[in-house]
Coordinates of C-alpha atoms and ligand atoms in Angstrom, one line a residue:
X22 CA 40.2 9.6 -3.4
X23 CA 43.7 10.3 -2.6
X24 CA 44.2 13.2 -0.3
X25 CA 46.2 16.1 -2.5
X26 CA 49.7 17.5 -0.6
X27 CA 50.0 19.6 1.9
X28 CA 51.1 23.4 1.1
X29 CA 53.6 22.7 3.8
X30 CA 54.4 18.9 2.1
X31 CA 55.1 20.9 -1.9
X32 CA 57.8 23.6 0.2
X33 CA 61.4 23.4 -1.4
X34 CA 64.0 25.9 0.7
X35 CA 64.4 29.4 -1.4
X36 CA 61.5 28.6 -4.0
X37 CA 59.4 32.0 -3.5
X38 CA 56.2 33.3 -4.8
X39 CA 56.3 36.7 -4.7
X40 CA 58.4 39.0 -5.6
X41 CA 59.0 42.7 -3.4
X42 CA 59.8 45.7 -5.2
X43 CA 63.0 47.6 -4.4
X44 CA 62.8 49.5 -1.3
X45 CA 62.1 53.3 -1.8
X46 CA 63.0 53.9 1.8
X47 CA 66.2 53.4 3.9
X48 CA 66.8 50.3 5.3
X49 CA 66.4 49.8 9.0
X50 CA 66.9 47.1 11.3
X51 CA 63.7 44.9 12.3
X52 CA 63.4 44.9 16.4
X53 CA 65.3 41.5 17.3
X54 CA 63.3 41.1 20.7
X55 CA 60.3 40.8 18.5
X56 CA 60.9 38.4 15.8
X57 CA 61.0 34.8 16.2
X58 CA 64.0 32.8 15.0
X59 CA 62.2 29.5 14.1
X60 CA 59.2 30.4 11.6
X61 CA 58.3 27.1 9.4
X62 CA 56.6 28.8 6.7
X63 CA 56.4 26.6 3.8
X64 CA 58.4 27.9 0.5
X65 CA 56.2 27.7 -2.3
X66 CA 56.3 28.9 -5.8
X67 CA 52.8 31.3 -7.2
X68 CA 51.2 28.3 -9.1
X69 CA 51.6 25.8 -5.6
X70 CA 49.4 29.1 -3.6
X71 CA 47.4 29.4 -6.4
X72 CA 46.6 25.5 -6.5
X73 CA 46.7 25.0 -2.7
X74 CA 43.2 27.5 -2.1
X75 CA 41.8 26.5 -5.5
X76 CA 41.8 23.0 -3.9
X77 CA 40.7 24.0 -0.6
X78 CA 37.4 26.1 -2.3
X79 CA 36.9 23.1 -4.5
X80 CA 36.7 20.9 -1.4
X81 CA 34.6 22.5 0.2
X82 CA 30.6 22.3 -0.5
X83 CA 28.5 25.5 -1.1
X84 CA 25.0 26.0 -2.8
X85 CA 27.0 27.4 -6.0
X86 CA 28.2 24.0 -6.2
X87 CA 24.8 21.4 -6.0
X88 CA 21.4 21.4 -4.1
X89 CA 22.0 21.8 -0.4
X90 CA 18.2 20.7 1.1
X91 CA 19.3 21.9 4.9
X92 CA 15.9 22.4 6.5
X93 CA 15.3 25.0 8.1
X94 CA 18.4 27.0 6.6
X95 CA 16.9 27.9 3.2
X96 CA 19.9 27.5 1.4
X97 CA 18.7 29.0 -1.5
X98 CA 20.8 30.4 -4.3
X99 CA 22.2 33.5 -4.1
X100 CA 21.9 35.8 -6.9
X101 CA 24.9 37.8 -8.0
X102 CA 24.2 40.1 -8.6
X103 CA 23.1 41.3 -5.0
X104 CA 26.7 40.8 -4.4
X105 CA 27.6 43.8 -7.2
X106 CA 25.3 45.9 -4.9
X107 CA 27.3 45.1 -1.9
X108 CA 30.4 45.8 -3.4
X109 CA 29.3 49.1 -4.9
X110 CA 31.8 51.5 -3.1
X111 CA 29.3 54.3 -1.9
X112 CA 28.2 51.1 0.0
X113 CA 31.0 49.1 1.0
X114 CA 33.3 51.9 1.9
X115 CA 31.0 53.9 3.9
X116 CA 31.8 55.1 7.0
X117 CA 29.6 54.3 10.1
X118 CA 30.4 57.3 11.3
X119 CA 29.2 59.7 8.9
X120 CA 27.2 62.3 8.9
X121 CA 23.7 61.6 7.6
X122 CA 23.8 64.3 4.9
X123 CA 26.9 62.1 3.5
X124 CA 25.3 59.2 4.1
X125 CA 21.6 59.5 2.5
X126 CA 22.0 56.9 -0.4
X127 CA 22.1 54.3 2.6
X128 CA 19.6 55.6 5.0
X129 CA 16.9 55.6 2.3
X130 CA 18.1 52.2 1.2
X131 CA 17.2 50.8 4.8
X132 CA 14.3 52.8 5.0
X133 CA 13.2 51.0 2.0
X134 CA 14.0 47.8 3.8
X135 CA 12.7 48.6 6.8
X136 CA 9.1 49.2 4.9
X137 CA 9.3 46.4 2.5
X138 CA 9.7 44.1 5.5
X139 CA 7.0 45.9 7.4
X140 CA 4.7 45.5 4.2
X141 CA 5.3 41.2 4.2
X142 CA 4.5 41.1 7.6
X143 CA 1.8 43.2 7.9
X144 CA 3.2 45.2 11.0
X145 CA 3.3 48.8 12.1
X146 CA 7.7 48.9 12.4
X147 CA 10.8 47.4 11.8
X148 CA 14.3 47.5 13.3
X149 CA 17.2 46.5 11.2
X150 CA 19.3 46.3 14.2
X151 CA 20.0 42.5 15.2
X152 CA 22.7 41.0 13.5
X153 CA 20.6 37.3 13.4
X154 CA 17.4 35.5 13.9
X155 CA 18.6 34.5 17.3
X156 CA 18.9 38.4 18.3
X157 CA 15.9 39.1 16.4
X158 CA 14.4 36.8 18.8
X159 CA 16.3 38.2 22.1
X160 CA 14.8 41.7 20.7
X161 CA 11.4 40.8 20.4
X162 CA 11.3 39.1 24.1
X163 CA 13.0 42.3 25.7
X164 CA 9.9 44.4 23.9
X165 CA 7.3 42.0 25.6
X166 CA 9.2 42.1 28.6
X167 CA 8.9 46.1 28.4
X168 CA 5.7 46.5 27.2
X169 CA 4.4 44.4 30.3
X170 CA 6.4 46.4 32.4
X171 CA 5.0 49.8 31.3
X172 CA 2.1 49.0 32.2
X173 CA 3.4 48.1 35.9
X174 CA 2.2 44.1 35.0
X175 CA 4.9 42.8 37.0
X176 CA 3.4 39.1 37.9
X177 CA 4.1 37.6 33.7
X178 CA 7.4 35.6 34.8
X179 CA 6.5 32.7 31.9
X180 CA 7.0 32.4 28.0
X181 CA 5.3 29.4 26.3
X182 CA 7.0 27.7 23.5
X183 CA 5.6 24.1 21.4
X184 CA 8.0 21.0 22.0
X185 CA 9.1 21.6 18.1
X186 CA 10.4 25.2 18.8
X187 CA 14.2 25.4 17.8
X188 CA 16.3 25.6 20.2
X189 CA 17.0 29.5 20.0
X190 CA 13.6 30.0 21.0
X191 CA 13.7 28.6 24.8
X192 CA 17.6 29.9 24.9
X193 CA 15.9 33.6 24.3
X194 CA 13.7 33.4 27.0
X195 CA 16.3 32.3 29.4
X196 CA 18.7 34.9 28.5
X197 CA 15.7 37.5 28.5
X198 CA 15.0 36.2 32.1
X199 CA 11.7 34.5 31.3
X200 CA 11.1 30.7 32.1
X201 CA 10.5 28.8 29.1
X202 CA 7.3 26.2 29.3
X203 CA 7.4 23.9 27.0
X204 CA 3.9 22.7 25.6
X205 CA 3.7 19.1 24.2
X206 CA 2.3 19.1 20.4
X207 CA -0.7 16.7 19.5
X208 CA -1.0 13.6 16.7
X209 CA -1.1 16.6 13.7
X210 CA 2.2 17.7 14.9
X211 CA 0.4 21.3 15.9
X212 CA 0.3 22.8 19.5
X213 CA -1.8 20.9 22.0
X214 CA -4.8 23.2 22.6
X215 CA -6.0 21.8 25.5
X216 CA -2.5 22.0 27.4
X217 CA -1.7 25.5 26.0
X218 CA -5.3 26.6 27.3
X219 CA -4.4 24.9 31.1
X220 CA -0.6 26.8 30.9
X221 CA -2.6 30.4 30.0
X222 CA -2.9 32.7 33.5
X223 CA -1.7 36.1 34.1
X224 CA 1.6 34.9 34.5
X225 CA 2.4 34.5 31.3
X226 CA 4.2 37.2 29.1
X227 CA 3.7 35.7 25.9
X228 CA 4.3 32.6 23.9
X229 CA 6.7 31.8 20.6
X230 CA 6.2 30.0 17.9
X231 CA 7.7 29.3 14.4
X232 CA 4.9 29.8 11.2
X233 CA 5.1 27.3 9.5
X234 CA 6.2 25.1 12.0
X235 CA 9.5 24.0 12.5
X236 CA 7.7 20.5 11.3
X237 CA 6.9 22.7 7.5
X238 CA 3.4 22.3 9.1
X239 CA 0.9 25.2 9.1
X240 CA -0.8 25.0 12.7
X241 CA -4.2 24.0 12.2
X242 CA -5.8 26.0 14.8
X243 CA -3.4 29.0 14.8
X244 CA -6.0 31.8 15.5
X245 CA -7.4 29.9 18.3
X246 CA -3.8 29.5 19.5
X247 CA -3.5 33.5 18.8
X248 CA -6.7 34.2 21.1
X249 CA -5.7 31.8 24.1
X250 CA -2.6 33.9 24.9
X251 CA -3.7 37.4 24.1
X252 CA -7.3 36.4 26.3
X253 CA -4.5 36.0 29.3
X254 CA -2.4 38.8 28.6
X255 CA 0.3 37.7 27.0
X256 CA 1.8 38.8 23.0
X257 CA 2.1 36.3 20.9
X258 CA 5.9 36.1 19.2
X259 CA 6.0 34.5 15.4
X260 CA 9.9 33.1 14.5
X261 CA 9.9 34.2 10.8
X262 CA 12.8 32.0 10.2
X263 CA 10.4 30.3 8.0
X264 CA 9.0 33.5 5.6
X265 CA 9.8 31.8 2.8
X266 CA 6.9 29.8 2.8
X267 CA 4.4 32.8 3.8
X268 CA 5.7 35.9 1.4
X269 CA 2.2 37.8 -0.1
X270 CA 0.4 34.8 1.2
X271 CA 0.1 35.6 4.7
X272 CA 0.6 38.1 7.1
X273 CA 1.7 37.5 10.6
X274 CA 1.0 41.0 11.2
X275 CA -2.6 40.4 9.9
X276 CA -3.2 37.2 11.9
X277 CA -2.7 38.8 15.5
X278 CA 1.1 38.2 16.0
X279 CA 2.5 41.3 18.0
X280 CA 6.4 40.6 17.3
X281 CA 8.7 38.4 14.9
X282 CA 11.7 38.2 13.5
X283 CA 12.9 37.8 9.5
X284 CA 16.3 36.3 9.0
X285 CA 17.0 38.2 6.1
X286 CA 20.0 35.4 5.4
X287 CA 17.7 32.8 4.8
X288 CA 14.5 34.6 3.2
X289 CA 15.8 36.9 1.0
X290 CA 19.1 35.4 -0.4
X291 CA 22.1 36.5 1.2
X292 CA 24.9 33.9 1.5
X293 CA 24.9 32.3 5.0
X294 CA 26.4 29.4 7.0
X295 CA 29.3 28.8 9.2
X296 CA 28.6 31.2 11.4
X297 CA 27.5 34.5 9.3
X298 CA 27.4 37.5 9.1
X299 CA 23.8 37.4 8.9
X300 CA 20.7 39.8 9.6
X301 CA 17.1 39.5 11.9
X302 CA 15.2 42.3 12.0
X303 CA 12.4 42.6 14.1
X304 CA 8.8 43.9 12.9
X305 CA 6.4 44.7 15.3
X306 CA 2.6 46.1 15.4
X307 CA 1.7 49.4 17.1
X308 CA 1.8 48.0 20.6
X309 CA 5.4 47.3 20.5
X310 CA 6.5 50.1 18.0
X311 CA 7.8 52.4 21.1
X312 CA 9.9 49.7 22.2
X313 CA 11.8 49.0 18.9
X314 CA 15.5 48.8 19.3
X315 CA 17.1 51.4 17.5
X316 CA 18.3 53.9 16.0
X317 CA 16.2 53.3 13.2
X318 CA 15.4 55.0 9.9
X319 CA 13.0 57.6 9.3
X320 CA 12.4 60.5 7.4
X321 CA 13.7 63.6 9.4
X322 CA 12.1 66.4 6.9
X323 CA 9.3 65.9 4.2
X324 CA 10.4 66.4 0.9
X325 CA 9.2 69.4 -0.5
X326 CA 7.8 68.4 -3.6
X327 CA 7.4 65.2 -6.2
X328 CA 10.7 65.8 -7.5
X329 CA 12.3 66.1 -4.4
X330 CA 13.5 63.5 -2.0
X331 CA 13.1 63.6 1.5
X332 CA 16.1 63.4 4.3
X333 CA 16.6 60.7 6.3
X334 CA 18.0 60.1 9.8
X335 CA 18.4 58.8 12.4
X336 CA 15.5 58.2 15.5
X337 CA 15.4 56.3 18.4
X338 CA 11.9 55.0 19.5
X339 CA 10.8 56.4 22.6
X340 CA 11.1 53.8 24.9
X341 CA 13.7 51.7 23.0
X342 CA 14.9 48.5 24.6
X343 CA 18.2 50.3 22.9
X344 CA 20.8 49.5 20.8
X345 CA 21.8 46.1 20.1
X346 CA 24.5 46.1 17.8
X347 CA 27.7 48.4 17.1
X348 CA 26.9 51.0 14.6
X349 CA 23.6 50.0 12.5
X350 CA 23.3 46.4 11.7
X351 CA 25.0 44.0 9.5
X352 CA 24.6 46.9 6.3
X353 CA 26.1 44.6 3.8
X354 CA 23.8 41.7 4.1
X355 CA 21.0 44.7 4.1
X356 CA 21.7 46.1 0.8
X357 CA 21.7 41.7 -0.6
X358 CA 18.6 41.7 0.6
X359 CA 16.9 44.9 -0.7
X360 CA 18.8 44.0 -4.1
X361 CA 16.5 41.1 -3.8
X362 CA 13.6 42.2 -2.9
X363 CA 13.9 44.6 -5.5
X364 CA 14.6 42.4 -8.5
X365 CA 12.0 40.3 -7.5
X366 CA 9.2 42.9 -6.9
X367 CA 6.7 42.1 -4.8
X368 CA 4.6 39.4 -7.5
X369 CA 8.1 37.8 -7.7
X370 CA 8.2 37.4 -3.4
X371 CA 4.5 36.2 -3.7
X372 CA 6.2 33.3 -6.8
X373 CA 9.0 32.6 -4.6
X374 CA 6.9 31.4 -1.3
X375 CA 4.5 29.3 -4.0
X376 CA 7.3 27.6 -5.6
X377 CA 9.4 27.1 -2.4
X378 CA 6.3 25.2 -1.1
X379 CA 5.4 23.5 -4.2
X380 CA 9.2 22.3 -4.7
X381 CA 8.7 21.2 -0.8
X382 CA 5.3 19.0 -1.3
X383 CA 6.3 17.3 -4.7
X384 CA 9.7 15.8 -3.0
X385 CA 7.2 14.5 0.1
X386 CA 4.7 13.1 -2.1
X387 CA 7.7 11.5 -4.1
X388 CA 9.1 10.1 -0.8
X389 CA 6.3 8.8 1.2
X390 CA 6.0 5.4 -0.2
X391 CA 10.3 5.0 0.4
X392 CA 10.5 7.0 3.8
X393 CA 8.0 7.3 6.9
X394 CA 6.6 10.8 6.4
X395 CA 5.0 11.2 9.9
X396 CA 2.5 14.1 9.5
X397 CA 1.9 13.2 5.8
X398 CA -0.5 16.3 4.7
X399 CA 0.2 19.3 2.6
X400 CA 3.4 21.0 3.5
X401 CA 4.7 24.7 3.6
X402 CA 8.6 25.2 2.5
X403 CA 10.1 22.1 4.1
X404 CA 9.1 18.5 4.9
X405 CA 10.0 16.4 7.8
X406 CA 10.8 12.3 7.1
X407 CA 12.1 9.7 9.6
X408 CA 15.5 8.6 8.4
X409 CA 14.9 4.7 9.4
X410 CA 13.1 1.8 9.1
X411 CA 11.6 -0.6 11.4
X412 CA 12.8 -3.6 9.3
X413 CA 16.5 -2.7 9.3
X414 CA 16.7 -1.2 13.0
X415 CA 20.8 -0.5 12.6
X416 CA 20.4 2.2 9.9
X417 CA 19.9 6.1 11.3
X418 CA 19.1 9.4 9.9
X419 CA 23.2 9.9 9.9
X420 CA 23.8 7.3 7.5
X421 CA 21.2 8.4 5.0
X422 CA 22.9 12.0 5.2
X423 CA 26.6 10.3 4.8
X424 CA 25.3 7.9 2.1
X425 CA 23.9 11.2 0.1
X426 CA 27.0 12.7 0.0
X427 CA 28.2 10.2 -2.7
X428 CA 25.8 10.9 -4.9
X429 CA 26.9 14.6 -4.3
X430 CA 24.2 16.2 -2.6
X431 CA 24.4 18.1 0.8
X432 CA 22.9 16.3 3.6
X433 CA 19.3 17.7 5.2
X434 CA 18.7 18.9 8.8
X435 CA 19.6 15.5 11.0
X436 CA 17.3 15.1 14.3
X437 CA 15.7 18.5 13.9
X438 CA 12.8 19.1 15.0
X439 CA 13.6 16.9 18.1
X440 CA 10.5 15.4 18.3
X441 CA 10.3 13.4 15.0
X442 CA 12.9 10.4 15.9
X443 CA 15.5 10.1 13.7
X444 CA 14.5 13.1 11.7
X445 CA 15.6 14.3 8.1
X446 CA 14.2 18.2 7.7
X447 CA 14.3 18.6 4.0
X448 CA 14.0 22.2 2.5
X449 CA 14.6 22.2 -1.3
X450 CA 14.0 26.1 -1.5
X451 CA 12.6 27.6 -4.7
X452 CA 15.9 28.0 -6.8
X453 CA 15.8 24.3 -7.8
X454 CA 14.8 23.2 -11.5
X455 CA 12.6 19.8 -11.3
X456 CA 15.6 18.1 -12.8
X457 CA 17.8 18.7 -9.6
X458 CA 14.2 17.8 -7.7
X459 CA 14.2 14.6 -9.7
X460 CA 17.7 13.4 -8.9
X461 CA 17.6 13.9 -5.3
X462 CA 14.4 11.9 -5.2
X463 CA 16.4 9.8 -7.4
X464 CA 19.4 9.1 -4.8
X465 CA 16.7 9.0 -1.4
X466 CA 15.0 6.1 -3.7
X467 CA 18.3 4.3 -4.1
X468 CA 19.5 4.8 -0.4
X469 CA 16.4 3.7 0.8
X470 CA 16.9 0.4 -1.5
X471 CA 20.1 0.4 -0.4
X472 CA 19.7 -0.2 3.1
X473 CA 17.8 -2.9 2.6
X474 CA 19.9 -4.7 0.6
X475 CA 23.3 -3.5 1.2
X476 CA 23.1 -1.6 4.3
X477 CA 27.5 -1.8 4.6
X478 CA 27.5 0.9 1.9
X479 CA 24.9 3.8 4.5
X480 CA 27.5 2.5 7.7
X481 CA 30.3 3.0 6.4
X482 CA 29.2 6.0 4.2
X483 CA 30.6 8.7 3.0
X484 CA 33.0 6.8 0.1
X485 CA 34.1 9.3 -2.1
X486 CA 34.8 12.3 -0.5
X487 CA 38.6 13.6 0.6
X488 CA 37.9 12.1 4.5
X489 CA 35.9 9.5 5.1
X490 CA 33.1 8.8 8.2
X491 CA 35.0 10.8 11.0
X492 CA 34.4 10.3 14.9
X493 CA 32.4 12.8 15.9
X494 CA 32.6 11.8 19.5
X495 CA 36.6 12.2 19.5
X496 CA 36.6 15.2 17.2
X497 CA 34.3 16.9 19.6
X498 CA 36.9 15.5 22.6
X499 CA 39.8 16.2 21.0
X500 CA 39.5 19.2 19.0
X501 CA 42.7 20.0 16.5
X502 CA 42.3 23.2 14.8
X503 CA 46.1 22.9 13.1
X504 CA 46.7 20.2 10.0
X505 CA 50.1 20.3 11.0
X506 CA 52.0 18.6 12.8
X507 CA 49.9 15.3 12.4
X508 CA 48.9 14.3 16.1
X509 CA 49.8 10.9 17.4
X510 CA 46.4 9.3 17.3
X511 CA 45.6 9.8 14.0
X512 CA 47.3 6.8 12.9
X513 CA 44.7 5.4 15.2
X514 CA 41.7 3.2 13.8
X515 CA 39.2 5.8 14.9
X516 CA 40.8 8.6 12.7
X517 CA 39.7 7.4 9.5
X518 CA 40.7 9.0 5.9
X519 CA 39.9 6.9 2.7
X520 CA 43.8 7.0 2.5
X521 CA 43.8 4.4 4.6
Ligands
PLP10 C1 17.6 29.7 11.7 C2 16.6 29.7 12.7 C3 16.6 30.5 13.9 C4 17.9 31.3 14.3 O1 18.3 32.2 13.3 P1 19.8 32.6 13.2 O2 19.8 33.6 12.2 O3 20.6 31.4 12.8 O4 20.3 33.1 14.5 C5 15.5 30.5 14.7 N1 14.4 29.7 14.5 C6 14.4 28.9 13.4 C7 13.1 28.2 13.1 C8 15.4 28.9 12.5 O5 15.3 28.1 11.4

């Protein structure tokens, strides 16, 4: 495919594209000192703009576009019409400042989300504060850490977390001033019992771990895993990054977990990647609940009668860990995900964790005689392949993913969880129609016959999209964040286009 013009490559001197109106106030002169004299702006006509970003949206690949299986993510489609609730103007326009009798539309509408979220889970409160799963996670180990503390335990110094934790999880407990211990995971792909039992003494604050596991496994023995660290002392943390496979099923909440986090961005449907903005509240049970960061929402006086609506406000928990965001979370992504919660009632939630799992185990039973599926038993949301084969050693997990983009599918999770070699984390999420399913199992059929008979077209894979297989080594080295002008070395073999 041949790479379209540059905006600055279309710009003809004087062609304009928009036009000023007349000035309706006299003329002064611009301050000299701060204008620059040489400003290359490219002169384009409306129709060139216009074309240029149409282009650039068009080029780039977003779950409105095809199926997007990135594990782990749940890049599921998001509903529009959450987006009409975010844009309502009593919403977006509001100001954080305002006083909560101008504001109650909004307070009850995280109130609401706040006891939605504590009804999945099963747990006593929730804070809508941090602004991502990763904070959600920071939150919840700066509770445990307090909770200990209160109670003048000073000696728990250590945080367990399994081998297949992602990699937030041990970051958390560093920044939180804990030492991470990592325990190994057995032949099922769940936590070693034996070693987690021989790390549990009264040094240990607590332990984290992801449900289902990060492998889209249910652990096996979770209760047992539950009692081992609360017989030492220690809370048990669940990384909800994975709800979607547990809504009405299960309850951490009911299980024994004291803490998790939701990532409201993945779960319940609000557009995410690149970065954010994205939401991870925290729900704990009563042990925690004095520890919540906050503010949070709660009902300041009872309404008076059935007709009547209460008023809401503003409370800090009494021994809040404290604030952990400007203002009162990311509000926007809130109201997309109580829009969705909503329209999907809570039968719908229950529908959405049964198909996301279903979707999950028909594309692993549909796979396991093309791919190595390592722990081949029933799956939760997402399932976990190798992305090579013993009889064609030079193929990776990377060439898969660059060899599905031509048939115009995203590319799963690559070498996540770390310890599946050369893994592929496939999540096809809920939103998919059997169709899409089929022609994704379609492609990982072909590529797998592919590179055994052809394995050229995986190496030198992607073919057909505006820039070919780039260098990620140099591109990491040598960052350019301008298109313009052209550095030297990209006439260089390494800097490959399918210009060339
Ligand atoms: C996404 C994810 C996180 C981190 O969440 P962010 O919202 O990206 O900060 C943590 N754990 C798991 C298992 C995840 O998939």
């Amino acid at each position: 495919m041949a790479l379209e013009p540059l905006i600055y490559e279309l710009s003809s001197p004087g062609r304009c594209g928009v036009h000023l109106p007349g000035l309706d106030v006299p003329a002064s002169e611009l301050p000299a000192a701060l204008l620059r004299t040489e400003l290359d702006l490219p002169e384009v006509s409306e129709v060139d703009v216009i074309r240029h970003y149409l282009r650039l949206s068009q080029l780039n690949y977003g779950i409105d576009k095809g199926f997007y299986p990135l594990g782990s993510c749940t890049m599921k489609y998001n509903p529009k019409v959450n987006e009409d609730a975010a844009r309502l103007p009593g919403f977006a326009a509001l100001h954080p400042l305002l006083d909560i009798e101008d504001a109650q539309g909004a307070l009850m509408l995280m109130y609401h989300t706040q006891e939605w979220l504590a009804e999945l889970s099963g747990m006593k409160g929730v804070s809508l504060q941090p602004a991502a799963g990763a904070q959600g996670e920071f939150a919840g180990i700066l509770m445990i850490r307090k909770y200990h503390l209160s109670r003048g335990d000073t000696k728990r110094t250590r945080i367990l977390v399994p081998n297949s934790a992602h990699g937030t999880n041990p970051a958390t407990v560093s920044m939180a001033g804990y030492e991470a211990v990592e325990l190994p995971s057995d032949e099922n792909g769940d936590v070693d019992l034996d070693a987690l039992l021989a790390a549990c003494d009264d040094t240990v604050a607590g332990m984290m771990i992801t449900v289902p596991s990060t492998l889209g496994l249910f652990e096996a023995r979770l209760p047992d895993v539950i009692k081992a660290v609360h017989d030492c002392g220690g809370l048990m943390y669940m990384d909800g990054a994975n709800m979607n496979a547990m809504m009405g099923v299960l309850k951490p909440g009911e299980l024994g977990f004291d803490v998790m986090h939701y990532n409201l961005h993945k779960t319940f449907s609000t557009p995410h990647g690149g970065g954010g903005p994205g939401s991870g509240p925290v729900a704990v049970n009563e042990k925690l609940l004095p520890f919540l960061p906050g503010p949070i929402v709660g009902i300041l006086e009872d309404a008076g009668s059935l007709d009547d609506v209460p008023l809401f406000g503003w409370v800090m928990p009494e021994q809040s860990i404290g604030r952990l965001k400007a203002f009162h979370g990311n509000f926007g992504i809130i109201v997309r995900a109580f829009t969705y919660m909503r329209m999907n009632g809570g039968s719908g939630l229950h529908d959405v964790s049964r198909y996301a799992v279903l979707n999950a185990n028909y594309v692993r039973t549909a796979l396991r005689d093309h791919y190595v599926v390592p722990h081949d038993r029933t799956c939760g949301h997402e399932v976990v392949l190798e992305g090579h084969w013993k009889d064609v050693p030079g193929i990776h997990a990377l060439d898969i993913s660059k060899r599905l983009m031509d048939y115009n599918f995203h590319p799963p999770t690559n070498y996540f969880p770390l310890i599946v070699p050369e893994a592929l984390m496939i999540e096809p999420t809920e939103t998919e129609s059997k169709e899409t399913l089929d022609a994704f199992i379609e492609a990982m059929k072909n590529i797998a016959r592919e590179a055994h008979e052809n394995p050229e077209l995986l190496l030198e894979a992607p073919h057909i999209t505006p820039v070919g297989r780039v260098d990620d080594v140099l591109a990491a080295k040598q960052l350019v964040l301008c298109c313009v002008p052209i550095p030297d070395w990209a006439g260089s073999p390494e800097f490959k286009t399918s210009t060339d």
